[in-house]
Amino acid sequence: MLNIRFPVPVEDRPLVFFLAAEEYLARNSDEDCFLLWQVGPTVIFGRNQVMEAEVNVPFCREHGIRMFRRKSGGGCVYADSGNLMISAVSSGNDKPFIFEKFISALALALRRQGFDAWPSGRNDILVSGRKVSGSAFYSIGSRNIIHATLLCDVNLDMMQNAVTPPPEKLRKKGIASVRQRVENLSAFSPADIAVIRESLAGFFCDGERLLSDTDIGNIERIAESYMDDNFILYGKISHKNDDRNI
């Protein structure tokens, strides 16, 4: 798997730039690719979710938290610079196996860093019973995109206020709030996000690819589709017939 590098600083890019980078690599490369990235305060919600039901829109607007929709399924996520975002792009037709294999590998990588991390259900990783990572998955033909969060040192108060899942969803999980369920890795052990990034890249990757300026231009054009108000509000965007979600 190749560790994807960017030729220019991307720290100030919106979250959808990185989603577009995943999609670009899935559509234009047959290599297995791995990306690690961080963004400013942002809420990202799933392809089929109703934004107002999952996001505290007034709070986000008041506090400058950007709001975007992704093309995968799954729940609503809050990210800031303390949330390490992980993307993996690979080929294969056994979608559930590919997803489960990645989640198990990520948990193993965290255990090797000293965290008691184990997969939970289909999407999550828990440390001492608290969620530190969630994942989502979608396919473009035989190419698969997995994106995962890793809570290293996120502002959990901002998360709780920005993300507002329906009460029945929380009741099904036997919890009262988002904050009750999740925790930062820093709560269990010192968690230097730069060290974690380097460790994960070393665990998953056996080479690297530096994207070109042409690649960046193509990624920026794809990112425009994520910025469209119609897509953010309603998820209305054209997809190939063979695109699939889990």
Tab-separated table of C-alpha atoms in Angstrom:
chain	number	residue	atom	x	y	z
A	1	MET	CA	0.000	0.000	0.000
A	2	LEU	CA	1.341	3.426	-0.974
A	3	ASN	CA	1.452	6.361	1.417
A	4	ILE	CA	0.036	9.254	-0.627
A	5	ARG	CA	1.912	12.544	-0.349
A	6	PHE	CA	0.823	15.978	-1.539
A	7	PRO	CA	3.273	18.272	-3.402
A	8	VAL	CA	2.006	21.427	-1.675
A	9	PRO	CA	0.832	22.207	1.884
A	10	VAL	CA	-2.778	21.048	2.345
A	11	GLU	CA	-3.395	21.819	6.014
A	12	ASP	CA	-5.916	24.558	5.192
A	13	ARG	CA	-7.859	22.550	2.607
A	14	PRO	CA	-11.534	21.792	3.306
A	15	LEU	CA	-12.458	18.234	4.207
A	16	VAL	CA	-14.014	17.624	0.789
A	17	PHE	CA	-10.610	18.078	-0.874
A	18	PHE	CA	-9.496	14.868	0.800
A	19	LEU	CA	-12.722	13.059	-0.054
A	20	ALA	CA	-12.115	14.108	-3.652
A	21	ALA	CA	-8.534	12.818	-3.414
A	22	GLU	CA	-9.872	9.391	-2.382
A	23	GLU	CA	-12.304	9.393	-5.294
A	24	TYR	CA	-9.659	10.542	-7.766
A	25	LEU	CA	-7.296	7.740	-6.739
A	26	ALA	CA	-10.103	5.171	-6.901
A	27	ARG	CA	-11.096	6.232	-10.401
A	28	ASN	CA	-7.637	6.862	-11.877
A	29	SER	CA	-5.275	4.377	-10.237
A	30	ASP	CA	-5.136	0.633	-9.665
A	31	GLU	CA	-2.756	0.975	-6.716
A	32	ASP	CA	-3.630	0.415	-3.061
A	33	CYS	CA	-3.412	3.875	-1.485
A	34	PHE	CA	-3.295	5.187	2.090
A	35	LEU	CA	-3.883	8.785	3.187
A	36	LEU	CA	-3.619	10.486	6.578
A	37	TRP	CA	-5.032	13.979	6.951
A	38	GLN	CA	-6.399	16.562	9.377
A	39	VAL	CA	-8.829	19.439	8.969
A	40	GLY	CA	-10.234	22.396	10.851
A	41	PRO	CA	-13.604	22.135	12.645
A	42	THR	CA	-15.987	20.328	10.298
A	43	VAL	CA	-19.074	18.147	10.433
A	44	ILE	CA	-19.403	15.453	7.772
A	45	PHE	CA	-22.577	13.417	7.354
A	46	GLY	CA	-23.518	10.368	5.314
A	47	ARG	CA	-24.814	10.140	1.789
A	48	ASN	CA	-28.382	9.332	2.802
A	49	GLN	CA	-28.710	11.358	6.001
A	50	VAL	CA	-31.003	14.349	6.503
A	51	MET	CA	-28.646	17.150	7.488
A	52	GLU	CA	-30.979	18.880	9.938
A	53	ALA	CA	-31.622	15.590	11.777
A	54	GLU	CA	-27.917	14.892	12.325
A	55	VAL	CA	-26.288	18.314	12.552
A	56	ASN	CA	-26.880	21.258	14.883
A	57	VAL	CA	-26.854	23.670	11.958
A	58	PRO	CA	-27.285	26.940	13.937
A	59	PHE	CA	-24.484	25.978	16.338
A	60	CYS	CA	-22.146	25.083	13.475
A	61	ARG	CA	-22.833	28.338	11.675
A	62	GLU	CA	-22.315	30.349	14.848
A	63	HIS	CA	-18.969	28.690	15.581
A	64	GLY	CA	-17.600	28.543	12.038
A	65	ILE	CA	-17.866	24.755	11.740
A	66	ARG	CA	-18.087	23.724	8.104
A	67	MET	CA	-20.727	21.162	7.044
A	68	PHE	CA	-20.328	18.677	4.197
A	69	ARG	CA	-21.906	15.488	2.886
A	70	ARG	CA	-19.846	12.471	1.837
A	71	LYS	CA	-20.655	9.812	-0.756
A	72	SER	CA	-20.437	6.889	1.664
A	73	GLY	CA	-23.108	5.840	4.127
A	74	GLY	CA	-22.786	5.833	7.899
A	75	GLY	CA	-23.331	8.434	10.582
A	76	CYS	CA	-22.419	12.022	11.299
A	77	VAL	CA	-18.837	12.842	12.317
A	78	TYR	CA	-17.186	15.903	13.857
A	79	ALA	CA	-13.558	16.531	12.967
A	80	ASP	CA	-10.960	19.069	13.998
A	81	SER	CA	-7.168	19.016	14.063
A	82	GLY	CA	-7.277	16.479	16.919
A	83	ASN	CA	-9.150	13.950	14.783
A	84	LEU	CA	-6.758	11.994	12.569
A	85	MET	CA	-8.575	11.068	9.364
A	86	ILE	CA	-7.559	7.861	7.626
A	87	SER	CA	-8.363	6.833	4.046
A	88	ALA	CA	-7.635	3.570	2.261
A	89	VAL	CA	-8.294	2.869	-1.419
A	90	SER	CA	-8.022	-0.693	-2.717
A	91	SER	CA	-9.364	-3.156	-5.282
A	92	GLY	CA	-11.524	-6.237	-4.790
A	93	ASN	CA	-15.056	-7.559	-5.046
A	94	ASP	CA	-15.521	-9.009	-1.553
A	95	LYS	CA	-16.578	-5.724	0.001
A	96	PRO	CA	-17.489	-6.922	3.539
A	97	PHE	CA	-14.185	-8.823	3.828
A	98	ILE	CA	-12.143	-5.813	2.679
A	99	PHE	CA	-13.895	-3.559	5.193
A	100	GLU	CA	-13.537	-6.008	8.098
A	101	LYS	CA	-9.880	-6.643	7.258
A	102	PHE	CA	-9.072	-2.925	7.344
A	103	ILE	CA	-10.852	-2.307	10.660
A	104	SER	CA	-9.064	-5.286	12.234
A	105	ALA	CA	-5.714	-4.057	10.906
A	106	LEU	CA	-6.305	-0.556	12.282
A	107	ALA	CA	-7.148	-1.972	15.700
A	108	LEU	CA	-3.976	-4.075	15.600
A	109	ALA	CA	-1.913	-1.012	14.667
A	110	LEU	CA	-3.312	0.793	17.723
A	111	ARG	CA	-2.586	-2.167	20.004
A	112	ARG	CA	1.015	-2.067	18.833
A	113	GLN	CA	1.074	1.545	20.040
A	114	GLY	CA	-0.055	0.415	23.494
A	115	PHE	CA	-3.824	0.954	23.265
A	116	ASP	CA	-6.269	-1.816	24.193
A	117	ALA	CA	-8.082	-1.409	20.870
A	118	TRP	CA	-10.558	-3.892	19.397
A	119	PRO	CA	-13.151	-3.800	16.601
A	120	SER	CA	-16.771	-3.421	17.667
A	121	GLY	CA	-19.656	-4.171	15.336
A	122	ARG	CA	-19.026	-3.409	11.693
A	123	ASN	CA	-17.664	0.125	11.827
A	124	ASP	CA	-16.113	1.014	15.193
A	125	ILE	CA	-12.985	0.515	17.262
A	126	LEU	CA	-13.204	0.686	21.053
A	127	VAL	CA	-10.555	1.269	23.690
A	128	SER	CA	-11.686	0.169	27.173
A	129	GLY	CA	-15.281	0.179	25.964
A	130	ARG	CA	-15.169	3.728	24.535
A	131	LYS	CA	-15.338	4.517	20.833
A	132	VAL	CA	-12.154	6.039	19.416
A	133	SER	CA	-12.739	5.305	15.733
A	134	GLY	CA	-15.629	4.978	13.292
A	135	SER	CA	-15.512	4.063	9.613
A	136	ALA	CA	-17.518	4.206	6.409
A	137	PHE	CA	-17.118	2.486	3.039
A	138	TYR	CA	-18.241	2.816	-0.550
A	139	SER	CA	-17.294	1.319	-3.893
A	140	ILE	CA	-16.751	2.547	-7.402
A	141	GLY	CA	-16.899	-0.628	-9.450
A	142	SER	CA	-14.157	-2.917	-8.149
A	143	ARG	CA	-12.402	-0.065	-6.363
A	144	ASN	CA	-13.146	0.476	-2.681
A	145	ILE	CA	-12.825	3.553	-0.472
A	146	ILE	CA	-12.665	3.284	3.316
A	147	HIS	CA	-12.441	6.361	5.490
A	148	ALA	CA	-11.991	6.223	9.244
A	149	THR	CA	-11.719	8.685	12.090
A	150	LEU	CA	-9.261	8.389	14.964
A	151	LEU	CA	-9.999	10.554	18.001
A	152	CYS	CA	-6.607	11.604	19.313
A	153	ASP	CA	-7.306	14.914	21.055
A	154	VAL	CA	-10.620	16.220	19.678
A	155	ASN	CA	-12.629	18.987	21.348
A	156	LEU	CA	-15.396	16.693	22.615
A	157	ASP	CA	-17.554	19.531	23.899
A	158	MET	CA	-17.678	21.011	20.407
A	159	MET	CA	-18.430	17.561	19.031
A	160	GLN	CA	-21.373	17.047	21.350
A	161	ASN	CA	-22.864	20.407	20.446
A	162	ALA	CA	-22.286	20.090	16.688
A	163	VAL	CA	-23.510	16.520	16.201
A	164	THR	CA	-27.123	15.834	17.097
A	165	PRO	CA	-28.176	12.270	16.227
A	166	PRO	CA	-31.853	11.398	16.765
A	167	PRO	CA	-32.577	10.287	20.367
A	168	GLU	CA	-33.838	6.879	19.205
A	169	LYS	CA	-30.452	6.154	17.622
A	170	LEU	CA	-28.716	6.788	20.949
A	171	ARG	CA	-31.309	4.758	22.882
A	172	LYS	CA	-30.677	1.750	20.644
A	173	LYS	CA	-27.034	1.904	21.709
A	174	GLY	CA	-27.979	2.314	25.369
A	175	ILE	CA	-26.328	5.717	25.743
A	176	ALA	CA	-27.585	9.170	26.602
A	177	SER	CA	-25.308	11.347	24.469
A	178	VAL	CA	-22.511	11.381	21.932
A	179	ARG	CA	-20.057	12.415	24.668
A	180	GLN	CA	-20.947	9.372	26.789
A	181	ARG	CA	-19.935	7.005	24.023
A	182	VAL	CA	-16.668	8.420	22.650
A	183	GLU	CA	-13.236	9.180	24.055
A	184	ASN	CA	-9.888	10.501	22.889
A	185	LEU	CA	-6.806	8.310	22.794
A	186	SER	CA	-5.154	10.990	24.921
A	187	ALA	CA	-7.451	9.959	27.799
A	188	PHE	CA	-5.793	6.532	27.920
A	189	SER	CA	-2.172	7.361	27.168
A	190	PRO	CA	-0.115	10.278	25.853
A	191	ALA	CA	-1.166	10.566	22.215
A	192	ASP	CA	1.146	12.665	20.054
A	193	ILE	CA	-0.773	12.864	16.788
A	194	ALA	CA	2.420	13.243	14.730
A	195	VAL	CA	3.822	10.054	16.255
A	196	ILE	CA	0.549	8.210	15.628
A	197	ARG	CA	0.561	9.353	11.997
A	198	GLU	CA	4.089	8.118	11.474
A	199	SER	CA	3.350	4.795	13.169
A	200	LEU	CA	0.219	4.138	11.093
A	201	ALA	CA	1.989	5.000	7.851
A	202	GLY	CA	4.771	2.574	8.770
A	203	PHE	CA	2.270	-0.139	9.675
A	204	PHE	CA	0.128	0.052	6.530
A	205	CYS	CA	2.523	1.240	3.819
A	206	ASP	CA	5.475	-0.242	1.974
A	207	GLY	CA	6.061	2.667	-0.385
A	208	GLU	CA	4.862	6.136	-1.235
A	209	ARG	CA	3.517	8.197	-4.120
A	210	LEU	CA	3.905	11.936	-4.480
A	211	LEU	CA	0.925	13.416	-6.297
A	212	SER	CA	1.657	15.813	-9.148
A	213	ASP	CA	0.334	19.307	-9.725
A	214	THR	CA	-1.881	17.787	-12.420
A	215	ASP	CA	-3.274	15.340	-9.866
A	216	ILE	CA	-4.066	18.238	-7.521
A	217	GLY	CA	-5.902	20.101	-10.275
A	218	ASN	CA	-8.017	17.038	-11.040
A	219	ILE	CA	-8.776	16.551	-7.341
A	220	GLU	CA	-9.888	20.164	-7.046
A	221	ARG	CA	-12.340	19.681	-9.913
A	222	ILE	CA	-13.866	16.625	-8.219
A	223	ALA	CA	-14.075	18.553	-4.938
A	224	GLU	CA	-16.389	21.066	-6.603
A	225	SER	CA	-19.130	18.399	-6.760
A	226	TYR	CA	-18.994	18.067	-2.960
A	227	MET	CA	-19.282	21.836	-2.552
A	228	ASP	CA	-22.527	22.070	-4.508
A	229	ASP	CA	-25.370	23.228	-2.246
A	230	ASN	CA	-27.779	20.742	-3.813
A	231	PHE	CA	-25.502	17.863	-2.870
A	232	ILE	CA	-24.804	19.147	0.653
A	233	LEU	CA	-28.491	19.679	1.408
A	234	TYR	CA	-30.087	16.782	-0.441
A	235	GLY	CA	-27.361	14.402	-1.634
A	236	LYS	CA	-28.441	14.846	-5.250
A	237	ILE	CA	-25.528	13.956	-7.466
A	238	SER	CA	-25.040	11.607	-10.397
A	239	HIS	CA	-23.333	8.304	-9.619
A	240	LYS	CA	-22.302	5.442	-11.822
A	241	ASN	CA	-24.673	2.521	-11.655
A	242	ASP	CA	-22.033	0.289	-10.155
A	243	ASP	CA	-21.301	2.555	-7.176
A	244	ARG	CA	-22.292	0.716	-4.001
A	245	ASN	CA	-22.430	1.542	-0.291
A	246	ILE	CA	-22.098	-0.528	2.839
